[in-house]
Each structure stands twice: as structure tokens, then as C-alpha cells.
Coordinates of N, CA and C in Angstrom, one line a residue:
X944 N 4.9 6.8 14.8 CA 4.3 5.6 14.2 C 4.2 5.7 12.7
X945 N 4.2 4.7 11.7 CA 4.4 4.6 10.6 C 3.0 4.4 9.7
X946 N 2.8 5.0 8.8 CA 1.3 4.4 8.3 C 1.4 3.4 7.8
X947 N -0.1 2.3 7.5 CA 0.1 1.4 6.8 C 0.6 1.4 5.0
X948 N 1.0 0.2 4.7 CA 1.4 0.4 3.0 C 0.7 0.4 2.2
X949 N -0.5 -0.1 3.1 CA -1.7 -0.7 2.2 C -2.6 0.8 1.6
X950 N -2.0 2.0 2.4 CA -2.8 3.2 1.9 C -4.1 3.3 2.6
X951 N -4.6 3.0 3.8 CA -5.8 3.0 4.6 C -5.8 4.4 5.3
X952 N -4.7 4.8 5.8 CA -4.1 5.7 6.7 C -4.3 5.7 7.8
X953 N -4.4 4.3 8.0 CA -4.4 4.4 9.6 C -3.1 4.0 9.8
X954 N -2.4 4.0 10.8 CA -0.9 3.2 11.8 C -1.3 2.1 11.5
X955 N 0.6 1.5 11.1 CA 0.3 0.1 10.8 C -0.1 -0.9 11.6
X956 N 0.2 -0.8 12.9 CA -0.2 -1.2 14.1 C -1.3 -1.8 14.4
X957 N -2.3 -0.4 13.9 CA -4.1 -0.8 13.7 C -4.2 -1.3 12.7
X958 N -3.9 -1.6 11.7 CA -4.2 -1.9 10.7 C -3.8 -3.4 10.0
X959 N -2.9 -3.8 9.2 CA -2.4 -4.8 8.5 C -1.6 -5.4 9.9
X960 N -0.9 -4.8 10.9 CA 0.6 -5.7 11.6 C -0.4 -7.1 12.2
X961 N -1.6 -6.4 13.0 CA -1.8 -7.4 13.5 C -2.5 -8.8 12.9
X962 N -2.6 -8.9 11.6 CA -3.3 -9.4 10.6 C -1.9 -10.1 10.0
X963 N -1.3 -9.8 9.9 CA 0.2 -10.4 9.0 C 1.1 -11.4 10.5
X964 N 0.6 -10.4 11.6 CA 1.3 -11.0 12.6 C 0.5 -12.3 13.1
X965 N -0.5 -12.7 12.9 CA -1.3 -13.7 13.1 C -2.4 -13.6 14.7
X966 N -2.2 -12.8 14.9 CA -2.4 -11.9 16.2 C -4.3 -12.1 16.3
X967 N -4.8 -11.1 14.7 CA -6.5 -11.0 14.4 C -6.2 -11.7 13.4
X968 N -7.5 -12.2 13.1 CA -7.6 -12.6 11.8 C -8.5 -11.7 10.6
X969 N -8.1 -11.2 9.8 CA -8.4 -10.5 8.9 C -9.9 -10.4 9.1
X970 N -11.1 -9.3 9.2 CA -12.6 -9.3 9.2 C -13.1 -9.3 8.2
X971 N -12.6 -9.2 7.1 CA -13.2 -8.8 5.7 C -12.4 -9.4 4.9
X972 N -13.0 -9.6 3.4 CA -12.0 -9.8 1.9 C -10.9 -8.8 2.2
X973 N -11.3 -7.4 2.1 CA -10.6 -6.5 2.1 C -9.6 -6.1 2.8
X974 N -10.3 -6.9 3.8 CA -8.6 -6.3 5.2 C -7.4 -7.4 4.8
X975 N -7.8 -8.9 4.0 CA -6.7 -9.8 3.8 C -6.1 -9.1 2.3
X976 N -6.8 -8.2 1.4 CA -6.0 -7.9 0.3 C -5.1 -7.0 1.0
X977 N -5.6 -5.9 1.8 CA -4.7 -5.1 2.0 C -3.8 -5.7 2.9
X978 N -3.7 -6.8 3.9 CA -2.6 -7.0 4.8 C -1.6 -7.7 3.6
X979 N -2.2 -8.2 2.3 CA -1.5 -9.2 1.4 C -0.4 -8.2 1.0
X980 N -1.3 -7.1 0.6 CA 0.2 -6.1 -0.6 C 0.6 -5.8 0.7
X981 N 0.4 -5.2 1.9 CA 1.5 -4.7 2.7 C 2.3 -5.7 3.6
X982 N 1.6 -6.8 3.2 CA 3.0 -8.3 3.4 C 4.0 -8.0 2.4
X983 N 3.5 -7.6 1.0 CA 4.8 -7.8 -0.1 C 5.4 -6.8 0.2
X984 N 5.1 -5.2 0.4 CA 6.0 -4.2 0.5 C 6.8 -4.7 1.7
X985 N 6.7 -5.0 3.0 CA 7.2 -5.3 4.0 C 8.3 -6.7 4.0
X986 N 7.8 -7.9 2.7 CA 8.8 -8.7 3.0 C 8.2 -10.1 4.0
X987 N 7.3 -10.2 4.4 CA 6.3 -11.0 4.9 C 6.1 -12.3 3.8
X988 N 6.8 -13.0 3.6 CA 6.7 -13.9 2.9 C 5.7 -15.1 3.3
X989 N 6.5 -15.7 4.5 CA 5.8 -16.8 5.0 C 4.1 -16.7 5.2
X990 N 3.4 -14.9 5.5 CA 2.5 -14.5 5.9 C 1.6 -14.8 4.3
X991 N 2.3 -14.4 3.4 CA 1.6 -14.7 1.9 C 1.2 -16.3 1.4
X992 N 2.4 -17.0 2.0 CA 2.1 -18.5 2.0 C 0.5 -18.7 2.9
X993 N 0.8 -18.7 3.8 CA -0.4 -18.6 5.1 C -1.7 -18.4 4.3
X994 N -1.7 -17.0 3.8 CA -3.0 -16.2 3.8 C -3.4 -16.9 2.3
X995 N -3.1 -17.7 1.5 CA -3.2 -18.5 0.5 C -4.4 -19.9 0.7
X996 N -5.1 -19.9 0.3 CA -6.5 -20.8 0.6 C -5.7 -22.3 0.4
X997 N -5.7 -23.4 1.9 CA -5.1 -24.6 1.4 C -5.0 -25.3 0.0
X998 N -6.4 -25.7 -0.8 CA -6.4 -26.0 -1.8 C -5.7 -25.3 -2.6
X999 N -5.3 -24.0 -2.7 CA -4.9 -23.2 -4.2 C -3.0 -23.3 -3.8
X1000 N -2.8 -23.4 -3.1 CA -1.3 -23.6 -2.3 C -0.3 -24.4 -3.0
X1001 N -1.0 -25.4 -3.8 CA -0.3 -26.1 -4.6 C 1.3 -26.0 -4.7
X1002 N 2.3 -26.0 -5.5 CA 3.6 -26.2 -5.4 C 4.6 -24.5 -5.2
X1003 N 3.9 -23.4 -4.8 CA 4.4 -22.4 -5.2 C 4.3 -22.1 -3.5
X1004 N 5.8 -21.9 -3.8 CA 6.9 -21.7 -2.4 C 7.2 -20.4 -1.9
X1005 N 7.6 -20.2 -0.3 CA 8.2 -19.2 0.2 C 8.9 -18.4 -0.8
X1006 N 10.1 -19.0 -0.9 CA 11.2 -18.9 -1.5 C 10.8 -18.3 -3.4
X1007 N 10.1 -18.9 -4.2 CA 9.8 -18.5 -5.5 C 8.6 -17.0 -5.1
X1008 N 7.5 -16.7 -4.2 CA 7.2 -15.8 -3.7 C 7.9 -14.1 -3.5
X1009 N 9.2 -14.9 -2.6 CA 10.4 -14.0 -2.3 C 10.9 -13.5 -3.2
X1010 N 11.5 -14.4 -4.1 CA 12.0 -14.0 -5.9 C 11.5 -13.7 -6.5
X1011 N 10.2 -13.4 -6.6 CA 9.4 -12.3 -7.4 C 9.5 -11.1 -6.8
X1012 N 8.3 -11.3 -5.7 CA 8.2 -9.6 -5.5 C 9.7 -8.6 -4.7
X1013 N 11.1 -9.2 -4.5 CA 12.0 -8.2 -4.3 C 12.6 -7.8 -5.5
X1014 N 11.8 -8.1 -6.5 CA 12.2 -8.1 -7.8 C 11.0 -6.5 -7.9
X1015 N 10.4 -5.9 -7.0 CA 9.8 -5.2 -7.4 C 9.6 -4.1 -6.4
X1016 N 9.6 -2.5 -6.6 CA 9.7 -1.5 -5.7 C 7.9 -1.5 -5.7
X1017 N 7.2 -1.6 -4.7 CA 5.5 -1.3 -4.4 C 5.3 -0.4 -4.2
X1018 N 4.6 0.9 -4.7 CA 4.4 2.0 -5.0 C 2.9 2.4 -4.0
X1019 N 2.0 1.5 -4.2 CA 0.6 2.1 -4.0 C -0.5 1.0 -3.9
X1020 N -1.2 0.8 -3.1 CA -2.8 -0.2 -3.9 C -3.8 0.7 -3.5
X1021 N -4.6 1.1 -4.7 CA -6.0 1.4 -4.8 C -7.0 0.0 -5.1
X1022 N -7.9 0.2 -3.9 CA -9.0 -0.1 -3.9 C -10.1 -0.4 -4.8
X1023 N -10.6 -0.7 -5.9 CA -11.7 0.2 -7.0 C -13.0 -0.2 -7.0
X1024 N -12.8 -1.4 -5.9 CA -14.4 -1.8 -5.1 C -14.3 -3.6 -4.8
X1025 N -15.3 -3.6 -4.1 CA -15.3 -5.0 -3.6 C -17.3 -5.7 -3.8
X1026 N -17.1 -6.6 -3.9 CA -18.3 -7.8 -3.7 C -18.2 -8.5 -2.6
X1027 N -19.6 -8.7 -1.7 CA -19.4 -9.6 -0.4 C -18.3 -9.0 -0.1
X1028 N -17.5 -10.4 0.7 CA -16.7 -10.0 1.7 C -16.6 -9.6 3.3
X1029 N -17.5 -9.5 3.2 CA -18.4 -8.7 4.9 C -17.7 -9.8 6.1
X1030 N -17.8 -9.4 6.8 CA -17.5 -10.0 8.1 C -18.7 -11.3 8.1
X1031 N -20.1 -11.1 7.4 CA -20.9 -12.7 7.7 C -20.8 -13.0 6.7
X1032 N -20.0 -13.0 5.4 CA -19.7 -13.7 4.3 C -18.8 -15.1 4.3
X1033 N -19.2 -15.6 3.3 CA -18.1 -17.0 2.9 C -17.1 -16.6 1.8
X1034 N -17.5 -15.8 1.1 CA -17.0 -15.5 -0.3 C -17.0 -14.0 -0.9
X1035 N -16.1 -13.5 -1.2 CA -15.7 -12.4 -1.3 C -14.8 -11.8 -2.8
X1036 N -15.3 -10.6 -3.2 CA -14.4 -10.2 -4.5 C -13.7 -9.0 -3.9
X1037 N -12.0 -9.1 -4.6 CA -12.2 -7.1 -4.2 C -11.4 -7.1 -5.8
X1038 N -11.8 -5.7 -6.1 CA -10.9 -5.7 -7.3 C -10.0 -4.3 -7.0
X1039 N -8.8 -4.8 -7.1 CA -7.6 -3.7 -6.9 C -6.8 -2.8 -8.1
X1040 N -6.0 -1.8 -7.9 CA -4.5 -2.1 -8.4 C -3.8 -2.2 -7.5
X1041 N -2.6 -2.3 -8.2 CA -1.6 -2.6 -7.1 C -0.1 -1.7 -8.1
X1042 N 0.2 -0.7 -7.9 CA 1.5 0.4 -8.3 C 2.6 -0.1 -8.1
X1043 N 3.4 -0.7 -9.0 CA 4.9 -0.6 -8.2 C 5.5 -0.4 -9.5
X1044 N 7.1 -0.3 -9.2 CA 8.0 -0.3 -10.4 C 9.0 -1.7 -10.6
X1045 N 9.4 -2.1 -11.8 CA 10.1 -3.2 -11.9 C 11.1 -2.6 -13.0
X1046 N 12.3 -2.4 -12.3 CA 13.4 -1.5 -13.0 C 13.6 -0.3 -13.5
X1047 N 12.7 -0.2 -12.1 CA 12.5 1.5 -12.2 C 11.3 2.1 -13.0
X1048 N 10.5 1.0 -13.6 CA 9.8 1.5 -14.6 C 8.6 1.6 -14.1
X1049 N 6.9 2.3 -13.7 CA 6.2 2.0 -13.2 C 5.6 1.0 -14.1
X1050 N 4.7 0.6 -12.9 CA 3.9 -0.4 -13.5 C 2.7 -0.7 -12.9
X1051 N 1.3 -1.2 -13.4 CA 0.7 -1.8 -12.5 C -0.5 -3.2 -12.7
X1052 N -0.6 -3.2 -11.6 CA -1.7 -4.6 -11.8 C -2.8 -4.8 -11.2
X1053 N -3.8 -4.8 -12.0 CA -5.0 -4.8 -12.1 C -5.7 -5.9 -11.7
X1054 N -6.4 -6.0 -10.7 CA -6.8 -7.6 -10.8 C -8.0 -7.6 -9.7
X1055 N -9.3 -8.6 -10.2 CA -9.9 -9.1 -9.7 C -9.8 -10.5 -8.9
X1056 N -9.5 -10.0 -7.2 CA -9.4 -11.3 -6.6 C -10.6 -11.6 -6.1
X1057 N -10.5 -13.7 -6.0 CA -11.2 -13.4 -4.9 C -11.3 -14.6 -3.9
X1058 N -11.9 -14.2 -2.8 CA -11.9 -14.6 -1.2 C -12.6 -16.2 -0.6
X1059 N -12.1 -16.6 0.1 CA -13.0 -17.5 0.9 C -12.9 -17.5 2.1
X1060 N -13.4 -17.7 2.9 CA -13.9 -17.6 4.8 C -14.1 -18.9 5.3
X1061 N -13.6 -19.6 6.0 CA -13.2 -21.4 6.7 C -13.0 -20.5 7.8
X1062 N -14.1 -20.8 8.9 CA -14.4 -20.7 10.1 C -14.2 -19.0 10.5
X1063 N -12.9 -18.8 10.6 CA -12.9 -17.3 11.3 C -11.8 -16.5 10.4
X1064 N -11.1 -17.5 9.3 CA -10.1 -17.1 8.6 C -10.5 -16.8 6.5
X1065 N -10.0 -15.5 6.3 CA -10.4 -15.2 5.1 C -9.1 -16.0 4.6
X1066 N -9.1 -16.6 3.2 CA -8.1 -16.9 2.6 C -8.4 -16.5 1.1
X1067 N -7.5 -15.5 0.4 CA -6.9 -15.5 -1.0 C -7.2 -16.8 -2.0
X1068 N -8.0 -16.9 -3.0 CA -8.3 -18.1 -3.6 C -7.8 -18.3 -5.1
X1069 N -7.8 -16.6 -5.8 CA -7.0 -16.6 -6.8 C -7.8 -15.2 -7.3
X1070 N -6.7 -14.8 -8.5 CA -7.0 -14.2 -9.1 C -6.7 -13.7 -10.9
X1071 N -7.6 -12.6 -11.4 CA -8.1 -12.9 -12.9 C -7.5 -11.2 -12.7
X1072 N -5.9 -11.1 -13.4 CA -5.4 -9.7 -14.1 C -5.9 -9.5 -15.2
X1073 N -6.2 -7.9 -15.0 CA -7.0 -7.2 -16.3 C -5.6 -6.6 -17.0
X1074 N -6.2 -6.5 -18.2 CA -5.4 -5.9 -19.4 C -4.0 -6.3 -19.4
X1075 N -4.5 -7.6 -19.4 CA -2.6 -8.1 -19.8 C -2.6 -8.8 -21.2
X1076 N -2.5 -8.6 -22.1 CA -2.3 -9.5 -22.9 C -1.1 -10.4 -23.4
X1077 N -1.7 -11.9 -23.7 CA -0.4 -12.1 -23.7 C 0.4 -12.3 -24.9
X1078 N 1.6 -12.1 -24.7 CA 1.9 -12.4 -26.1 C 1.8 -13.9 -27.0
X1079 N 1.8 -13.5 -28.1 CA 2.0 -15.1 -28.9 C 3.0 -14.7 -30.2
X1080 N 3.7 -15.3 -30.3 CA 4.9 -15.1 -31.4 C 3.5 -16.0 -32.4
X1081 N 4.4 -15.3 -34.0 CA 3.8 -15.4 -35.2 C 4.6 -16.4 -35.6
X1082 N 5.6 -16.5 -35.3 CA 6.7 -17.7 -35.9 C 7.5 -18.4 -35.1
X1083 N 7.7 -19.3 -35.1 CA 8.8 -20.0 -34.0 C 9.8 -19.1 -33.6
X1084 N 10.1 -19.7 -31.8 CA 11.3 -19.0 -31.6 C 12.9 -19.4 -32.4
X1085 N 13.3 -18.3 -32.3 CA 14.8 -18.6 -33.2 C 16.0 -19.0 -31.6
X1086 N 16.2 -20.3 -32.3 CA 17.5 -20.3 -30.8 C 18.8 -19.6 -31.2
X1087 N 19.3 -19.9 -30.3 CA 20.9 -18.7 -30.4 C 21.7 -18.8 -31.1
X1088 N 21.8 -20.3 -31.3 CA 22.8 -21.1 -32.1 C 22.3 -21.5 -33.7
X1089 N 21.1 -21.1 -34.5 CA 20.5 -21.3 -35.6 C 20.9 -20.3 -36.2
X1090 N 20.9 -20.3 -37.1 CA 20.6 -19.2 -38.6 C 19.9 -17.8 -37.9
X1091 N 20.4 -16.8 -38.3 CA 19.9 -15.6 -38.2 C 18.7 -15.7 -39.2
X1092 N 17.7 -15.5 -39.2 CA 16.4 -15.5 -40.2 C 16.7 -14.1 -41.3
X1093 N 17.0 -13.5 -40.4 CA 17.6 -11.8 -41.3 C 18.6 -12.6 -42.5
X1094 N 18.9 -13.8 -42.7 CA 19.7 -14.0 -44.1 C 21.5 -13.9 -44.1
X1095 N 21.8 -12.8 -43.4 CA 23.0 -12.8 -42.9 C 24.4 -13.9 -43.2
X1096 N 23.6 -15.2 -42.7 CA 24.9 -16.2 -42.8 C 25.3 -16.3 -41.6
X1097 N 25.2 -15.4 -40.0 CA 26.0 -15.6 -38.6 C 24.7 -16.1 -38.2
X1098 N 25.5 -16.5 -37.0 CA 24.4 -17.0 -36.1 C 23.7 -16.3 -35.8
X1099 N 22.5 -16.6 -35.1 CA 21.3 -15.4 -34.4 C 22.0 -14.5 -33.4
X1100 N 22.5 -15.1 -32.2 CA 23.6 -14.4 -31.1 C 24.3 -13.5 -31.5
X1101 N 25.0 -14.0 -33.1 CA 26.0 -12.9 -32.8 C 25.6 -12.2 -34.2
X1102 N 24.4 -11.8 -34.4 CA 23.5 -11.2 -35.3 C 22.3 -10.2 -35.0
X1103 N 21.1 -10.1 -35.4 CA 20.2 -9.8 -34.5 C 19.3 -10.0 -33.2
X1104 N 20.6 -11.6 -32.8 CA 20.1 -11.7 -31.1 C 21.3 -10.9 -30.3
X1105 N 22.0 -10.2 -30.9 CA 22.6 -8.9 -29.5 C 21.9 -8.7 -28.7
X1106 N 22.4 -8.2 -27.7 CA 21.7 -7.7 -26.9 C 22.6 -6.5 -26.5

């Protein structure tokens, strides 16, 4: 038997399958984070739609879901604590990482999610990534076809937009 992805070490069997398979329903915040990332390592798409709180479900698809995360090797999820979430809770925090690599490079993500519970089912509500900053350009983007800003006289493309 295989262990789970989610890093619990129990068999996936006990653990996440019957939770992604629709089988139990998740008892905790915590059992739906971890069946969440070991839906993404596994490929469980439709199960990620699902476990998604109806209201937050908004326009983001199977399909755009799928196009991300095969875009990514999953490495690991640590734990680093949770709020509520209990089995008599409505509302739930866990805060994770989550390890993987994206072109081979590692990487990871940090994030505070959190939970809500409608009748016997936990659902995913959203979540706030730590230490990401984003960028902001200092000056307009340069298109491809414009002036190299470097002075040059060629276009950007076939100047300092090489690639």
C-alpha cells in the first residue's frame, strides 16, 4: 500500500482516498487541506472543484485548475498549525506550506487558508499567501514592436527583448 501525499503517514486508503473519493466527508479543516494537496499531486481535479465553498466557485474551472497544477512537480505539505476546524466547528484556519518545483526549481507556498462546514461538509473558502510580493514595474511596459528604451534605434524584440 502506498502512503498518503499529504505526508500524514498513514495509507492512502485511510487517509485522503476516501475523502477525494466522496466516500467520508472530510472531519476537520485539516483533513480537507490535506485531501486538497493530495488531490493536486494525484490529478483529482474535479475533487478540487467540489471541495471549493459554492459561493467562492465563481468562474474558475476544471480545466484552468488542471493547467496549473500539471504545470507543477508537488514535493511536500507541512502543516505549521491550524485554528478551529474541529469536527463541532463551522469555521476553520490551517496554515500550511505546500513544496513543489515549477521547472525543476523548488519552490513553495505559504498560505493561510480558511474553512467553512454546511451541514456535514468542510469546504475551502479561500486563501491569503505569505511572502509573495508582487511585483510593480517602475515604468511602463515596453511592447515588442516599440523603441528599444536602451537608445539603440531596433526594436525592443530584436534588442534587449531577446530572449
Amino acid at each position: 500500500m502506498a502512503k498518503c501525499p499529504c505526508g500524514s503517514d498513514l495509507e492512502f486508503s485511510a487517509c485522503c482516498e476516501p475523502i477525494i473519493s466522496g466516500e467520508t466527508p472530510a472531519p476537520t479543516a485539516e483533513a480537507l487541506m490535506r485531501s486538497r494537496y493530495s488531490a493536486h499531486v494525484l490529478g483529482s481535479y474535479e475533487y478540487l472543484g467540489r471541495s471549493v465553498h459554492p459561493d467562492m466557485r465563481g468562474d474558475l474551472s476544471e480545466e484552468e485548475i488542471k493547467e496549473w497544477s500539471e504545470k507543477i512537480t508537488w514535493t511536500g505539505l507541512d502543516i505549521l498549525g491550524t485554528k478551529d476546524g474541529g469536527e463541532n466547528d463551522v469555521t476553520g484556519e490551517v496554515e500550511f506550506v505546500a513544496n513543489y518545483k515549477l521547472g525543476g526549481v523548488p519552490q513553495e507556498m505559504h498560505e493561510h487558508a480558511f474553512f467553512r462546514k454546511e451541514g456535514k461538509d468542510w469546504f475551502y473558502v479561500e486563501g491569503m499567501v505569505q511572502n509573495h510580493d508582487t511585483y510593480r514595474r517602475e515604468t511602463p511596459k515596453v511592447g515588442r514592436n516599440e523603441p528599444c528604451p536602451c537608445g539603440s534605434g531596433k526594436k525592443f524584440k530584436k534588442c534587449c527583448g531577446k530572449n
